[in-house]
Amino acid sequence: MSTQDLWINSPFLSLVITGVIALLVEGARKNASLSGAITQLGLIVAIALAIFTFWETAPSFSNMVQTGGYANYFTLLFLVSALLTVILSKPYLERTRWHRGEFYLLIIFATSGMILMASALDLIVLFLGLELMSVSLYVLAGFARTKLISNESGLKYFLLGAFATGFLLYGIALIYGTAGTTNLPAIAEQFTRLADNTLFLIGVGMLIVSFSFKVAAVPFHMWAPDVYQGAPTTVTAFMSTGAKAAAFAAFVSVFLRTFEFSGARVNEALAYSAAASMILGNVIAIAQTNLKRLLAYSSIAHAGYMLVGLAAANNEGQTGILFYLSAYTAMNLGAFGIISLMEQEGDKNLTFDDYAGLSSRRPFVAALMAVFMFSLAGIPPFAGFFGKYYVFLAAVKADMTWLAVIGVLTSVVSVYYYLRLVVTMYFRDGEADLPAQPTKLALAVLCLAALVVLQLGLFPSTILDITQRFF
């Protein structure tokens, strides 16, 4: 370990130090607001360090961890997602009477695990990152521990997540047994020899199962609707953006940057999973009345869209996934952020009917929600449109036109349920009891998310020019 290793890994290390400091302060003072302030400061410092070290691309810690470029891109995505979640969480937790300092510690350690997943050059480091993230999210999902639905959410996520972890470990064991190493660059060097090895392919299949569970792709999506509905709303926002991005970071690292299965059966399996996710997620979302469950099925569908880029296994697919994840993080955090501002104690204001007439009582909030819904539906000139365009383009270039056609058709289906909320807000009268006006800081966060959605929609090259340098 050298000083250079410490410097280029400073975003991760500074975040872990922040977590330790917040843990000690919380143990001594039991002050949730102070823990929240320390967390915000630590995340801002980590973001600054990630920007400073962005172009210092190099392996570190004996070729176990990758830094700069690809790793820092995702690091920034996770850190920004965590920071916005923390800012939105304070008023939400105070209103629902669950404002505890432990919440912020769990967010820090979950984010640390995400960074490890994106930076991993070794399957063991990847496993450590995934478990650090997952264990923190299990607790966060059941954070409102006196609520039955929250307990159910945490328990389901834990049991199914532990099952998926078993697949990951068995997969790593089989890959190690055939390759003699868990180091990803070393596996890539002997990939030609390993590609026809049955045990190696079984190990790869087990990795697909584990990653598919984390991104909530069909047929490993069963946990998502119940967990998203039962978890505190800001936790759901964090899980649906940061955790999904971390799983896709691992997916891309292993299946596009290490294994070269282009045109093989592995890619066909990913393509079928993508198609099933797009169809099931969008069709079942039509029947939902609870907004958190609707966005859960929407999340399954969006996982399918991003899997299209993964199945294509070309440069367009890789850059498309990275662009899509940035856009999806902004629009989903914004949508869940508004739901958290509207929600009241007792799970009130979570249905379509509760949003009726919102445009007349909270015109600015309704306008922001409309922006996020338009973007999620893939309507130009918002970021969601270009996210879908780039992954569908990748599928066409990979001779998977059928997959792109399914993607376009299911996107048309999704317009119904996204615009249904907009119609409810603007063209129906309602008398739901609304909480107090949101804080200026919370509104600033939502405005920032909306600006990112517009910026990436009008100038997609902002992200593409950067991501294309990684591949």
PDB file of N, CA, C and O in Angstrom, residues 76-110:
ATOM      1  N   LEU A  76     -19.328   9.127  -8.010  1.00  0.00           N
ATOM      2  CA  LEU A  76     -20.042  10.408  -7.979  1.00  0.00           C
ATOM      3  C   LEU A  76     -21.552  10.190  -8.011  1.00  0.00           C
ATOM      4  O   LEU A  76     -22.309  10.876  -7.311  1.00  0.00           O
ATOM      5  N   LEU A  77     -21.991   9.244  -8.809  1.00  0.00           N
ATOM      6  CA  LEU A  77     -23.424   8.942  -8.901  1.00  0.00           C
ATOM      7  C   LEU A  77     -23.966   8.492  -7.542  1.00  0.00           C
ATOM      8  O   LEU A  77     -25.009   8.963  -7.080  1.00  0.00           O
ATOM      9  N   PHE A  78     -23.220   7.594  -6.871  1.00  0.00           N
ATOM     10  CA  PHE A  78     -23.660   7.098  -5.558  1.00  0.00           C
ATOM     11  C   PHE A  78     -23.646   8.211  -4.516  1.00  0.00           C
ATOM     12  O   PHE A  78     -24.572   8.316  -3.701  1.00  0.00           O
ATOM     13  N   LEU A  79     -22.587   9.000  -4.520  1.00  0.00           N
ATOM     14  CA  LEU A  79     -22.448  10.046  -3.506  1.00  0.00           C
ATOM     15  C   LEU A  79     -23.527  11.113  -3.651  1.00  0.00           C
ATOM     16  O   LEU A  79     -24.112  11.565  -2.657  1.00  0.00           O
ATOM     17  N   VAL A  80     -23.810  11.516  -4.887  1.00  0.00           N
ATOM     18  CA  VAL A  80     -24.856  12.518  -5.120  1.00  0.00           C
ATOM     19  C   VAL A  80     -26.216  11.945  -4.725  1.00  0.00           C
ATOM     20  O   VAL A  80     -27.036  12.624  -4.083  1.00  0.00           O
ATOM     21  N   SER A  81     -26.468  10.687  -5.088  1.00  0.00           N
ATOM     22  CA  SER A  81     -27.722  10.032  -4.720  1.00  0.00           C
ATOM     23  C   SER A  81     -27.876   9.988  -3.199  1.00  0.00           C
ATOM     24  O   SER A  81     -28.952  10.280  -2.658  1.00  0.00           O
ATOM     25  N   ALA A  82     -26.792   9.650  -2.492  1.00  0.00           N
ATOM     26  CA  ALA A  82     -26.831   9.588  -1.027  1.00  0.00           C
ATOM     27  C   ALA A  82     -27.058  10.965  -0.419  1.00  0.00           C
ATOM     28  O   ALA A  82     -27.846  11.123   0.519  1.00  0.00           O
ATOM     29  N   LEU A  83     -26.372  11.978  -0.963  1.00  0.00           N
ATOM     30  CA  LEU A  83     -26.505  13.335  -0.423  1.00  0.00           C
ATOM     31  C   LEU A  83     -27.934  13.851  -0.580  1.00  0.00           C
ATOM     32  O   LEU A  83     -28.523  14.402   0.363  1.00  0.00           O
ATOM     33  N   LEU A  84     -28.503  13.673  -1.763  1.00  0.00           N
ATOM     34  CA  LEU A  84     -29.877  14.129  -1.989  1.00  0.00           C
ATOM     35  C   LEU A  84     -30.870  13.346  -1.115  1.00  0.00           C
ATOM     36  O   LEU A  84     -31.835  13.912  -0.599  1.00  0.00           O
ATOM     37  N   THR A  85     -30.606  12.050  -0.927  1.00  0.00           N
ATOM     38  CA  THR A  85     -31.467  11.238  -0.061  1.00  0.00           C
ATOM     39  C   THR A  85     -31.423  11.741   1.380  1.00  0.00           C
ATOM     40  O   THR A  85     -32.460  11.859   2.047  1.00  0.00           O
ATOM     41  N   VAL A  86     -30.221  12.052   1.864  1.00  0.00           N
ATOM     42  CA  VAL A  86     -30.066  12.539   3.242  1.00  0.00           C
ATOM     43  C   VAL A  86     -30.800  13.866   3.432  1.00  0.00           C
ATOM     44  O   VAL A  86     -31.488  14.082   4.443  1.00  0.00           O
ATOM     45  N   ILE A  87     -30.681  14.762   2.451  1.00  0.00           N
ATOM     46  CA  ILE A  87     -31.347  16.068   2.554  1.00  0.00           C
ATOM     47  C   ILE A  87     -32.867  15.901   2.578  1.00  0.00           C
ATOM     48  O   ILE A  87     -33.568  16.543   3.368  1.00  0.00           O
ATOM     49  N   LEU A  88     -33.380  15.025   1.718  1.00  0.00           N
ATOM     50  CA  LEU A  88     -34.827  14.810   1.664  1.00  0.00           C
ATOM     51  C   LEU A  88     -35.346  14.028   2.877  1.00  0.00           C
ATOM     52  O   LEU A  88     -36.527  14.129   3.226  1.00  0.00           O
ATOM     53  N   SER A  89     -34.462  13.248   3.506  1.00  0.00           N
ATOM     54  CA  SER A  89     -34.909  12.356   4.576  1.00  0.00           C
ATOM     55  C   SER A  89     -35.234  13.080   5.870  1.00  0.00           C
ATOM     56  O   SER A  89     -36.143  12.653   6.602  1.00  0.00           O
ATOM     57  N   LYS A  90     -34.506  14.151   6.185  1.00  0.00           N
ATOM     58  CA  LYS A  90     -34.716  14.785   7.492  1.00  0.00           C
ATOM     59  C   LYS A  90     -36.162  15.245   7.697  1.00  0.00           C
ATOM     60  O   LYS A  90     -36.798  14.852   8.689  1.00  0.00           O
ATOM     61  N   PRO A  91     -36.748  16.061   6.787  1.00  0.00           N
ATOM     62  CA  PRO A  91     -38.150  16.451   7.015  1.00  0.00           C
ATOM     63  C   PRO A  91     -39.104  15.265   6.984  1.00  0.00           C
ATOM     64  O   PRO A  91     -40.084  15.231   7.740  1.00  0.00           O
ATOM     65  N   TYR A  92     -38.811  14.285   6.139  1.00  0.00           N
ATOM     66  CA  TYR A  92     -39.674  13.099   6.050  1.00  0.00           C
ATOM     67  C   TYR A  92     -39.643  12.307   7.356  1.00  0.00           C
ATOM     68  O   TYR A  92     -40.688  11.927   7.899  1.00  0.00           O
ATOM     69  N   LEU A  93     -38.450  12.052   7.885  1.00  0.00           N
ATOM     70  CA  LEU A  93     -38.318  11.264   9.109  1.00  0.00           C
ATOM     71  C   LEU A  93     -38.883  11.997  10.316  1.00  0.00           C
ATOM     72  O   LEU A  93     -39.458  11.381  11.217  1.00  0.00           O
ATOM     73  N   GLU A  94     -38.707  13.312  10.352  1.00  0.00           N
ATOM     74  CA  GLU A  94     -39.274  14.085  11.461  1.00  0.00           C
ATOM     75  C   GLU A  94     -40.798  14.042  11.428  1.00  0.00           C
ATOM     76  O   GLU A  94     -41.450  13.928  12.475  1.00  0.00           O
ATOM     77  N   ARG A  95     -41.352  14.123  10.223  1.00  0.00           N
ATOM     78  CA  ARG A  95     -42.808  14.116  10.088  1.00  0.00           C
ATOM     79  C   ARG A  95     -43.395  12.746  10.443  1.00  0.00           C
ATOM     80  O   ARG A  95     -44.478  12.651  11.015  1.00  0.00           O
ATOM     81  N   THR A  96     -42.662  11.675  10.108  1.00  0.00           N
ATOM     82  CA  THR A  96     -43.158  10.324  10.389  1.00  0.00           C
ATOM     83  C   THR A  96     -42.643   9.789  11.727  1.00  0.00           C
ATOM     84  O   THR A  96     -42.872   8.627  12.057  1.00  0.00           O
ATOM     85  N   ARG A  97     -41.908  10.623  12.476  1.00  0.00           N
ATOM     86  CA  ARG A  97     -41.411  10.300  13.822  1.00  0.00           C
ATOM     87  C   ARG A  97     -40.405   9.159  13.831  1.00  0.00           C
ATOM     88  O   ARG A  97     -40.374   8.342  14.757  1.00  0.00           O
ATOM     89  N   TRP A  98     -39.574   9.104  12.784  1.00  0.00           N
ATOM     90  CA  TRP A  98     -38.524   8.089  12.742  1.00  0.00           C
ATOM     91  C   TRP A  98     -37.155   8.723  12.515  1.00  0.00           C
ATOM     92  O   TRP A  98     -36.302   8.139  11.852  1.00  0.00           O
ATOM     93  N   HIS A  99     -36.959   9.913  13.050  1.00  0.00           N
ATOM     94  CA  HIS A  99     -35.678  10.589  12.857  1.00  0.00           C
ATOM     95  C   HIS A  99     -34.666  10.067  13.879  1.00  0.00           C
ATOM     96  O   HIS A  99     -34.664  10.461  15.041  1.00  0.00           O
ATOM     97  N   ARG A 100     -33.807   9.166  13.446  1.00  0.00           N
ATOM     98  CA  ARG A 100     -32.778   8.571  14.297  1.00  0.00           C
ATOM     99  C   ARG A 100     -31.421   8.702  13.612  1.00  0.00           C
ATOM    100  O   ARG A 100     -31.314   8.593  12.393  1.00  0.00           O
ATOM    101  N   GLY A 101     -30.384   8.893  14.417  1.00  0.00           N
ATOM    102  CA  GLY A 101     -29.038   9.056  13.860  1.00  0.00           C
ATOM    103  C   GLY A 101     -28.537   7.832  13.124  1.00  0.00           C
ATOM    104  O   GLY A 101     -27.715   7.939  12.205  1.00  0.00           O
ATOM    105  N   GLU A 102     -29.024   6.644  13.519  1.00  0.00           N
ATOM    106  CA  GLU A 102     -28.577   5.408  12.862  1.00  0.00           C
ATOM    107  C   GLU A 102     -28.892   5.415  11.365  1.00  0.00           C
ATOM    108  O   GLU A 102     -28.201   4.779  10.568  1.00  0.00           O
ATOM    109  N   PHE A 103     -29.939   6.128  11.003  1.00  0.00           N
ATOM    110  CA  PHE A 103     -30.343   6.190   9.592  1.00  0.00           C
ATOM    111  C   PHE A 103     -29.181   6.697   8.741  1.00  0.00           C
ATOM    112  O   PHE A 103     -28.867   6.120   7.684  1.00  0.00           O
ATOM    113  N   TYR A 104     -28.545   7.760   9.178  1.00  0.00           N
ATOM    114  CA  TYR A 104     -27.474   8.375   8.392  1.00  0.00           C
ATOM    115  C   TYR A 104     -26.233   7.479   8.336  1.00  0.00           C
ATOM    116  O   TYR A 104     -25.550   7.420   7.305  1.00  0.00           O
ATOM    117  N   LEU A 105     -25.964   6.764   9.429  1.00  0.00           N
ATOM    118  CA  LEU A 105     -24.819   5.848   9.428  1.00  0.00           C
ATOM    119  C   LEU A 105     -25.022   4.739   8.399  1.00  0.00           C
ATOM    120  O   LEU A 105     -24.090   4.372   7.672  1.00  0.00           O
ATOM    121  N   LEU A 106     -26.233   4.228   8.340  1.00  0.00           N
ATOM    122  CA  LEU A 106     -26.530   3.149   7.396  1.00  0.00           C
ATOM    123  C   LEU A 106     -26.426   3.630   5.951  1.00  0.00           C
ATOM    124  O   LEU A 106     -25.962   2.894   5.068  1.00  0.00           O
ATOM    125  N   ILE A 107     -26.835   4.879   5.708  1.00  0.00           N
ATOM    126  CA  ILE A 107     -26.703   5.447   4.364  1.00  0.00           C
ATOM    127  C   ILE A 107     -25.227   5.528   3.979  1.00  0.00           C
ATOM    128  O   ILE A 107     -24.827   5.178   2.853  1.00  0.00           O
ATOM    129  N   ILE A 108     -24.373   5.964   4.918  1.00  0.00           N
ATOM    130  CA  ILE A 108     -22.933   6.086   4.640  1.00  0.00           C
ATOM    131  C   ILE A 108     -22.337   4.725   4.297  1.00  0.00           C
ATOM    132  O   ILE A 108     -21.614   4.573   3.297  1.00  0.00           O
ATOM    133  N   PHE A 109     -22.624   3.720   5.114  1.00  0.00           N
ATOM    134  CA  PHE A 109     -22.000   2.416   4.884  1.00  0.00           C
ATOM    135  C   PHE A 109     -22.580   1.720   3.655  1.00  0.00           C
ATOM    136  O   PHE A 109     -21.865   0.997   2.948  1.00  0.00           O
ATOM    137  N   ALA A 110     -23.864   1.941   3.361  1.00  0.00           N
ATOM    138  CA  ALA A 110     -24.434   1.398   2.125  1.00  0.00           C
ATOM    139  C   ALA A 110     -23.745   2.021   0.913  1.00  0.00           C
ATOM    140  O   ALA A 110     -23.402   1.323  -0.052  1.00  0.00           O
TER     141      ALA A 110
END
